[in-house]
Amino acid sequence: MANKHIPELFGSMVFNEEVMRAHLPKEVYKSLMTTIETGTEIDPSIADVVASAMKDWAVEKGATHYTHWFQPLTGVTAEKHDAFINSVGQCKVVMEFSGKELIRGESDASSFPSGGLRATFEARGYTAWDPASYAFVKDGTLYIPTAYCSYTGEALDTKTPLLRSMDVLNRQALRILRLFGDTTTRRVSVTVGAEQEYFLVNKDYYDRRKDLIYCGRTLFGASAPKGQEMDDHYFGPLKPKIAAFMQELDEELWKLGIEAKTKHNEAAPSQHELAPIFATSNLAVDQNLLTMEYIKKVAERHGLAALLSEKPYAGVNGSGKHNNWSLATDAGKNLLRPGKTPSENVQFLLFLASILCAVDRYQDLMRLSVASASNDHRLGAGEAPPSVVSVFVGEELSAIFDSIINGKAYKDKSKDKMNLHIPSIPVFNKDTTDRNRTSPFAFTGNKFEFRMVGSSQNIAMPNVILNTAIAEVLKEFADQLEGSSNFDADVRTVIRETLTAHQRIVFDGNGYSEEWRHEAERRGLSSYPTCVDVYPTLLSQKNIRLFTSMGVMSETELNAREAILLENYSKAINIEAQTMIVIANRQIIPAVEKYIRDLAETVRAKREAFGEQIDCYVEQDLLNKIIKLQTKSYKALEALKTAETKAVGSGLKLAAYYKDRVLPAMAQLREPIDELETLMPSEYWPLPTYGEMMFNQ
Ligand code: ADP
Ligand code: MG
């Protein structure tokens, strides 16, 4: 690594702006850049030239194939590879790639979730090139990021609504900027930086745990004697094996133009984090998906398996993905930067007010955008943000808000100095506010950090919700303020009224505390503990109106999404229940049987050798305990099987059944089995333990 030249390595596999400039005729490059920068439609006449240049560049990088890369509603990405070859005469081929192939792809959509949007006879689906996300070469294939829709034009992916939401937010934010006299900004884009948490486990252990293989999280497992209580893993030194993995991961990501920047050990043993430098949101989504893929891939090369699930182990921290979110102009100005005197920065305060209003109005959608079967185990578990949405703004902004709401003058705080009283360490300015770790949605100086997002999820949906909801509020502001004859006074009124109406969403205290639960209830904030509680809200009138009026999703698309969310939830829990049944039936019960037999055999052998009077207290006591737990486990196993056979129907009814009947039956089975684990000798226990998995990486 030391002798590799990082700047040259960086982005070497990406068809980025620099490569485009070098490989495209000037006019074509200019036209394509206009499309990318302003989000306008691509001029079809340049498509052939771009495609051909892309292919030549990709072939130089060793590519033989291309694929339209898309994000169906499965939660993972999809790809189908086509070779560039075209036959010319007998036994002769040339490498070709046309504009048509670049811009549009057609694929059989029948095996992707469509939530009833597509009848099986209408199997066609289309992929459409998203010029604003860079193409790249990976594993000998040119990857072209695309949006994906049905034959009838409905979005069947996460990217289409994301692009639409970025566009509406751009348009409404521009209207606001114009009100403040900004005539030069051409585009406002959403910037996103997703901090990715994950666990690593020795691959040998992983291969011996069917729950990890099928479900990505452990379904059994007694706590290790040591967890994270000593706080000695967080930011701790990296083990050599982990450091080597991280180094190779960085390098792979850099080649793909992903600015992997920060890496460290996280709170739980064997938990780690990677943070990139933020990018425009569609690019950030693509890059996060690639990051997850490479975390898994590179881990394998190092004899490790990566666990991206939100809650791989009970009893220690789960993994999230802090979605840092802000707005930037095409000149690179961050619209959420408060400046030296935030109290006088009216434009900043107006944007901030729009965000508070949007989050308060659409708490349900915020919660929904992060809801999955696995994230349900993490949110509100006392170490992740609670499942009630609130906003942290910090001491300084809180005081400013108070002064605005109460019509009192605000005196800007001068920055405190930090003096460590060590002559060689210079005095530095303190941040005006400390961090708050428990808030689901925190203002962190010049951006918001949405912390409820799950580690394994595609970050598109949370950003769609934020973009769309905020765009709606900005639209209302612009409608009110455009044509105002007294803008300065009117804009202040809008800010005051908005902050007053939505101050209930602001909470700067401890989000984990019992008092907050009561306080949140008193304030009328909504609480959706599980997916089943929140998914149906997607189709409330208020939410349908939001998406349709902003042109981000149609009612048909929303219906399909709700159906898919519910279906995915039921499927996920069904797979977990089936996996538990298999592990209990085929691994645990037989192991317990063997131990019982060996204990009984010991008793028999002892009596044979030493006579009937020999003390067999230990064996008998163990046998008693173990047989009791075995019986309890077996009955719970039978109950879970019965619960599974009764899981019929579909939609909300089925999902509710899984939550109310199957999940508790799973917990009933886990309990005696985890207790058995603590009583059985390790050589009999068929599964690697929590201690082994978390501490022997
Ligand atoms: P912290 O340690 O407080 O979480 P960092 O400064 O390390 O904050 O940033 C965390 C993430 O936020 C990084 O991915 C970073 O690139 C991203 N980020 C920083 N500024 C912005 C911004 N303006 N918009 C979106 N993301 C940002
Ligand atoms: Mg953070």
PDB file of N, CA and C in Angstrom, residues 43-102:
ATOM      1  N   ASP A  43     -29.801  14.755 -24.406  1.00  0.00           N
ATOM      2  CA  ASP A  43     -30.007  14.923 -25.846  1.00  0.00           C
ATOM      3  C   ASP A  43     -29.748  13.568 -26.512  1.00  0.00           C
ATOM      4  N   PRO A  44     -30.797  12.947 -27.106  1.00  0.00           N
ATOM      5  CA  PRO A  44     -30.622  11.577 -27.625  1.00  0.00           C
ATOM      6  C   PRO A  44     -29.536  11.479 -28.697  1.00  0.00           C
ATOM      7  N   SER A  45     -29.258  12.594 -29.363  1.00  0.00           N
ATOM      8  CA  SER A  45     -28.278  12.527 -30.449  1.00  0.00           C
ATOM      9  C   SER A  45     -26.849  12.286 -29.936  1.00  0.00           C
ATOM     10  N   ILE A  46     -26.606  12.528 -28.650  1.00  0.00           N
ATOM     11  CA  ILE A  46     -25.232  12.297 -28.168  1.00  0.00           C
ATOM     12  C   ILE A  46     -25.050  10.907 -27.556  1.00  0.00           C
ATOM     13  N   ALA A  47     -26.160  10.187 -27.391  1.00  0.00           N
ATOM     14  CA  ALA A  47     -26.107   8.911 -26.667  1.00  0.00           C
ATOM     15  C   ALA A  47     -25.120   7.918 -27.290  1.00  0.00           C
ATOM     16  N   ASP A  48     -25.119   7.820 -28.638  1.00  0.00           N
ATOM     17  CA  ASP A  48     -24.225   6.870 -29.294  1.00  0.00           C
ATOM     18  C   ASP A  48     -22.759   7.195 -29.010  1.00  0.00           C
ATOM     19  N   VAL A  49     -22.453   8.479 -29.047  1.00  0.00           N
ATOM     20  CA  VAL A  49     -21.067   8.895 -28.818  1.00  0.00           C
ATOM     21  C   VAL A  49     -20.649   8.578 -27.383  1.00  0.00           C
ATOM     22  N   VAL A  50     -21.536   8.897 -26.455  1.00  0.00           N
ATOM     23  CA  VAL A  50     -21.214   8.632 -25.045  1.00  0.00           C
ATOM     24  C   VAL A  50     -21.039   7.125 -24.826  1.00  0.00           C
ATOM     25  N   ALA A  51     -21.960   6.338 -25.383  1.00  0.00           N
ATOM     26  CA  ALA A  51     -21.907   4.886 -25.195  1.00  0.00           C
ATOM     27  C   ALA A  51     -20.601   4.318 -25.740  1.00  0.00           C
ATOM     28  N   SER A  52     -20.229   4.763 -26.904  1.00  0.00           N
ATOM     29  CA  SER A  52     -19.036   4.226 -27.527  1.00  0.00           C
ATOM     30  C   SER A  52     -17.782   4.594 -26.718  1.00  0.00           C
ATOM     31  N   ALA A  53     -17.748   5.847 -26.239  1.00  0.00           N
ATOM     32  CA  ALA A  53     -16.598   6.276 -25.436  1.00  0.00           C
ATOM     33  C   ALA A  53     -16.545   5.497 -24.125  1.00  0.00           C
ATOM     34  N   MET A  54     -17.695   5.285 -23.555  1.00  0.00           N
ATOM     35  CA  MET A  54     -17.766   4.531 -22.301  1.00  0.00           C
ATOM     36  C   MET A  54     -17.238   3.119 -22.503  1.00  0.00           C
ATOM     37  N   LYS A  55     -17.673   2.514 -23.623  1.00  0.00           N
ATOM     38  CA  LYS A  55     -17.258   1.130 -23.913  1.00  0.00           C
ATOM     39  C   LYS A  55     -15.739   1.068 -24.127  1.00  0.00           C
ATOM     40  N   ASP A  56     -15.189   2.000 -24.916  1.00  0.00           N
ATOM     41  CA  ASP A  56     -13.736   1.983 -25.158  1.00  0.00           C
ATOM     42  C   ASP A  56     -12.968   2.087 -23.848  1.00  0.00           C
ATOM     43  N   TRP A  57     -13.441   2.997 -23.011  1.00  0.00           N
ATOM     44  CA  TRP A  57     -12.774   3.196 -21.713  1.00  0.00           C
ATOM     45  C   TRP A  57     -12.893   1.930 -20.856  1.00  0.00           C
ATOM     46  N   ALA A  58     -14.105   1.341 -20.844  1.00  0.00           N
ATOM     47  CA  ALA A  58     -14.338   0.155 -20.014  1.00  0.00           C
ATOM     48  C   ALA A  58     -13.492  -1.022 -20.501  1.00  0.00           C
ATOM     49  N   VAL A  59     -13.390  -1.171 -21.829  1.00  0.00           N
ATOM     50  CA  VAL A  59     -12.603  -2.276 -22.380  1.00  0.00           C
ATOM     51  C   VAL A  59     -11.133  -2.116 -21.965  1.00  0.00           C
ATOM     52  N   GLU A  60     -10.649  -0.876 -21.987  1.00  0.00           N
ATOM     53  CA  GLU A  60      -9.283  -0.601 -21.506  1.00  0.00           C
ATOM     54  C   GLU A  60      -9.100  -1.061 -20.056  1.00  0.00           C
ATOM     55  N   LYS A  61     -10.165  -0.958 -19.292  1.00  0.00           N
ATOM     56  CA  LYS A  61     -10.108  -1.356 -17.877  1.00  0.00           C
ATOM     57  C   LYS A  61     -10.374  -2.842 -17.698  1.00  0.00           C
ATOM     58  N   GLY A  62     -10.465  -3.551 -18.822  1.00  0.00           N
ATOM     59  CA  GLY A  62     -10.625  -5.000 -18.744  1.00  0.00           C
ATOM     60  C   GLY A  62     -12.057  -5.489 -18.812  1.00  0.00           C
ATOM     61  N   ALA A  63     -13.001  -4.596 -19.142  1.00  0.00           N
ATOM     62  CA  ALA A  63     -14.401  -5.035 -19.181  1.00  0.00           C
ATOM     63  C   ALA A  63     -14.723  -5.755 -20.482  1.00  0.00           C
ATOM     64  N   THR A  64     -15.525  -6.795 -20.375  1.00  0.00           N
ATOM     65  CA  THR A  64     -16.016  -7.498 -21.556  1.00  0.00           C
ATOM     66  C   THR A  64     -17.540  -7.381 -21.642  1.00  0.00           C
ATOM     67  N   HIS A  65     -18.157  -7.018 -20.517  1.00  0.00           N
ATOM     68  CA  HIS A  65     -19.615  -6.979 -20.423  1.00  0.00           C
ATOM     69  C   HIS A  65     -20.091  -5.625 -19.916  1.00  0.00           C
ATOM     70  N   TYR A  66     -21.375  -5.391 -20.085  1.00  0.00           N
ATOM     71  CA  TYR A  66     -21.981  -4.234 -19.422  1.00  0.00           C
ATOM     72  C   TYR A  66     -23.246  -4.717 -18.714  1.00  0.00           C
ATOM     73  N   THR A  67     -23.665  -3.960 -17.716  1.00  0.00           N
ATOM     74  CA  THR A  67     -24.942  -4.282 -17.075  1.00  0.00           C
ATOM     75  C   THR A  67     -25.657  -3.013 -16.659  1.00  0.00           C
ATOM     76  N   HIS A  68     -26.962  -3.020 -16.815  1.00  0.00           N
ATOM     77  CA  HIS A  68     -27.765  -1.980 -16.193  1.00  0.00           C
ATOM     78  C   HIS A  68     -27.920  -2.395 -14.740  1.00  0.00           C
ATOM     79  N   TRP A  69     -27.523  -1.519 -13.851  1.00  0.00           N
ATOM     80  CA  TRP A  69     -27.474  -1.834 -12.420  1.00  0.00           C
ATOM     81  C   TRP A  69     -28.638  -1.109 -11.769  1.00  0.00           C
ATOM     82  N   PHE A  70     -29.531  -1.839 -11.089  1.00  0.00           N
ATOM     83  CA  PHE A  70     -30.706  -1.162 -10.537  1.00  0.00           C
ATOM     84  C   PHE A  70     -31.041  -1.640  -9.131  1.00  0.00           C
ATOM     85  N   GLN A  71     -31.977  -0.947  -8.528  1.00  0.00           N
ATOM     86  CA  GLN A  71     -32.291  -1.180  -7.118  1.00  0.00           C
ATOM     87  C   GLN A  71     -33.763  -1.545  -6.952  1.00  0.00           C
ATOM     88  N   PRO A  72     -34.104  -2.805  -7.243  1.00  0.00           N
ATOM     89  CA  PRO A  72     -35.500  -3.218  -7.104  1.00  0.00           C
ATOM     90  C   PRO A  72     -35.897  -3.204  -5.633  1.00  0.00           C
ATOM     91  N   LEU A  73     -37.148  -3.486  -5.348  1.00  0.00           N
ATOM     92  CA  LEU A  73     -37.620  -3.373  -3.967  1.00  0.00           C
ATOM     93  C   LEU A  73     -37.280  -4.598  -3.117  1.00  0.00           C
ATOM     94  N   THR A  74     -36.241  -5.312  -3.513  1.00  0.00           N
ATOM     95  CA  THR A  74     -35.785  -6.446  -2.719  1.00  0.00           C
ATOM     96  C   THR A  74     -34.863  -5.978  -1.611  1.00  0.00           C
ATOM     97  N   GLY A  75     -34.393  -4.734  -1.691  1.00  0.00           N
ATOM     98  CA  GLY A  75     -33.433  -4.245  -0.707  1.00  0.00           C
ATOM     99  C   GLY A  75     -31.993  -4.395  -1.169  1.00  0.00           C
ATOM    100  N   VAL A  76     -31.770  -5.228  -2.167  1.00  0.00           N
ATOM    101  CA  VAL A  76     -30.414  -5.340  -2.705  1.00  0.00           C
ATOM    102  C   VAL A  76     -30.412  -4.901  -4.167  1.00  0.00           C
ATOM    103  N   THR A  77     -29.235  -4.865  -4.764  1.00  0.00           N
ATOM    104  CA  THR A  77     -29.160  -4.401  -6.152  1.00  0.00           C
ATOM    105  C   THR A  77     -29.320  -5.580  -7.113  1.00  0.00           C
ATOM    106  N   ALA A  78     -29.604  -5.264  -8.362  1.00  0.00           N
ATOM    107  CA  ALA A  78     -29.778  -6.319  -9.355  1.00  0.00           C
ATOM    108  C   ALA A  78     -28.979  -5.980 -10.598  1.00  0.00           C
ATOM    109  N   GLU A  79     -28.542  -7.013 -11.306  1.00  0.00           N
ATOM    110  CA  GLU A  79     -27.732  -6.817 -12.495  1.00  0.00           C
ATOM    111  C   GLU A  79     -27.861  -8.016 -13.417  1.00  0.00           C
ATOM    112  N   LYS A  80     -27.777  -7.781 -14.707  1.00  0.00           N
ATOM    113  CA  LYS A  80     -27.767  -8.876 -15.689  1.00  0.00           C
ATOM    114  C   LYS A  80     -26.727  -8.489 -16.729  1.00  0.00           C
ATOM    115  N   HIS A  81     -25.753  -9.346 -16.929  1.00  0.00           N
ATOM    116  CA  HIS A  81     -24.602  -8.936 -17.736  1.00  0.00           C
ATOM    117  C   HIS A  81     -24.765  -9.311 -19.202  1.00  0.00           C
ATOM    118  N   ASP A  82     -24.456  -8.365 -20.083  1.00  0.00           N
ATOM    119  CA  ASP A  82     -24.431  -8.641 -21.516  1.00  0.00           C
ATOM    120  C   ASP A  82     -23.037  -8.346 -22.045  1.00  0.00           C
ATOM    121  N   ALA A  83     -22.546  -9.236 -22.914  1.00  0.00           N
ATOM    122  CA  ALA A  83     -21.225  -8.991 -23.490  1.00  0.00           C
ATOM    123  C   ALA A  83     -21.332  -7.873 -24.523  1.00  0.00           C
ATOM    124  N   PHE A  84     -20.225  -7.153 -24.704  1.00  0.00           N
ATOM    125  CA  PHE A  84     -20.207  -6.094 -25.725  1.00  0.00           C
ATOM    126  C   PHE A  84     -20.169  -6.674 -27.144  1.00  0.00           C
ATOM    127  N   ILE A  85     -19.942  -7.992 -27.239  1.00  0.00           N
ATOM    128  CA  ILE A  85     -19.662  -8.557 -28.568  1.00  0.00           C
ATOM    129  C   ILE A  85     -20.865  -8.498 -29.516  1.00  0.00           C
ATOM    130  N   ASN A  86     -20.548  -8.286 -30.765  1.00  0.00           N
ATOM    131  CA  ASN A  86     -21.517  -8.302 -31.842  1.00  0.00           C
ATOM    132  C   ASN A  86     -20.874  -9.053 -32.999  1.00  0.00           C
ATOM    133  N   SER A  87     -21.601  -9.981 -33.606  1.00  0.00           N
ATOM    134  CA  SER A  87     -20.927 -10.761 -34.638  1.00  0.00           C
ATOM    135  C   SER A  87     -20.916 -10.007 -35.958  1.00  0.00           C
ATOM    136  N   VAL A  88     -19.789 -10.086 -36.609  1.00  0.00           N
ATOM    137  CA  VAL A  88     -19.671  -9.525 -37.968  1.00  0.00           C
ATOM    138  C   VAL A  88     -19.091 -10.624 -38.844  1.00  0.00           C
ATOM    139  N   GLY A  89     -19.958 -11.276 -39.553  1.00  0.00           N
ATOM    140  CA  GLY A  89     -19.486 -12.367 -40.393  1.00  0.00           C
ATOM    141  C   GLY A  89     -19.186 -13.581 -39.548  1.00  0.00           C
ATOM    142  N   GLN A  90     -18.676 -14.617 -40.225  1.00  0.00           N
ATOM    143  CA  GLN A  90     -18.482 -15.895 -39.554  1.00  0.00           C
ATOM    144  C   GLN A  90     -17.311 -15.848 -38.587  1.00  0.00           C
ATOM    145  N   CYS A  91     -17.569 -16.313 -37.365  1.00  0.00           N
ATOM    146  CA  CYS A  91     -16.518 -16.427 -36.359  1.00  0.00           C
ATOM    147  C   CYS A  91     -15.781 -15.129 -36.092  1.00  0.00           C
ATOM    148  N   LYS A  92     -16.467 -14.028 -36.299  1.00  0.00           N
ATOM    149  CA  LYS A  92     -15.790 -12.747 -36.058  1.00  0.00           C
ATOM    150  C   LYS A  92     -16.695 -11.858 -35.231  1.00  0.00           C
ATOM    151  N   VAL A  93     -16.111 -11.250 -34.216  1.00  0.00           N
ATOM    152  CA  VAL A  93     -16.934 -10.338 -33.420  1.00  0.00           C
ATOM    153  C   VAL A  93     -16.234  -8.994 -33.249  1.00  0.00           C
ATOM    154  N   VAL A  94     -17.040  -7.971 -32.996  1.00  0.00           N
ATOM    155  CA  VAL A  94     -16.476  -6.677 -32.598  1.00  0.00           C
ATOM    156  C   VAL A  94     -17.122  -6.292 -31.265  1.00  0.00           C
ATOM    157  N   MET A  95     -16.444  -5.402 -30.548  1.00  0.00           N
ATOM    158  CA  MET A  95     -16.977  -4.933 -29.266  1.00  0.00           C
ATOM    159  C   MET A  95     -17.796  -3.677 -29.538  1.00  0.00           C
ATOM    160  N   GLU A  96     -19.076  -3.752 -29.265  1.00  0.00           N
ATOM    161  CA  GLU A  96     -19.939  -2.612 -29.561  1.00  0.00           C
ATOM    162  C   GLU A  96     -20.872  -2.295 -28.408  1.00  0.00           C
ATOM    163  N   PHE A  97     -21.266  -1.039 -28.349  1.00  0.00           N
ATOM    164  CA  PHE A  97     -22.211  -0.621 -27.321  1.00  0.00           C
ATOM    165  C   PHE A  97     -22.915   0.620 -27.851  1.00  0.00           C
ATOM    166  N   SER A  98     -24.226   0.528 -28.038  1.00  0.00           N
ATOM    167  CA  SER A  98     -24.935   1.636 -28.680  1.00  0.00           C
ATOM    168  C   SER A  98     -25.583   2.556 -27.652  1.00  0.00           C
ATOM    169  N   GLY A  99     -25.950   3.728 -28.118  1.00  0.00           N
ATOM    170  CA  GLY A  99     -26.645   4.696 -27.261  1.00  0.00           C
ATOM    171  C   GLY A  99     -27.945   4.124 -26.736  1.00  0.00           C
ATOM    172  N   LYS A 100     -28.602   3.357 -27.588  1.00  0.00           N
ATOM    173  CA  LYS A 100     -29.873   2.757 -27.181  1.00  0.00           C
ATOM    174  C   LYS A 100     -29.669   1.791 -26.011  1.00  0.00           C
ATOM    175  N   GLU A 101     -28.601   1.019 -26.118  1.00  0.00           N
ATOM    176  CA  GLU A 101     -28.306   0.053 -25.042  1.00  0.00           C
ATOM    177  C   GLU A 101     -27.919   0.763 -23.741  1.00  0.00           C
ATOM    178  N   LEU A 102     -27.290   1.928 -23.920  1.00  0.00           N
ATOM    179  CA  LEU A 102     -26.899   2.690 -22.727  1.00  0.00           C
ATOM    180  C   LEU A 102     -28.122   3.281 -22.036  1.00  0.00           C
TER     181      LEU A 102
END
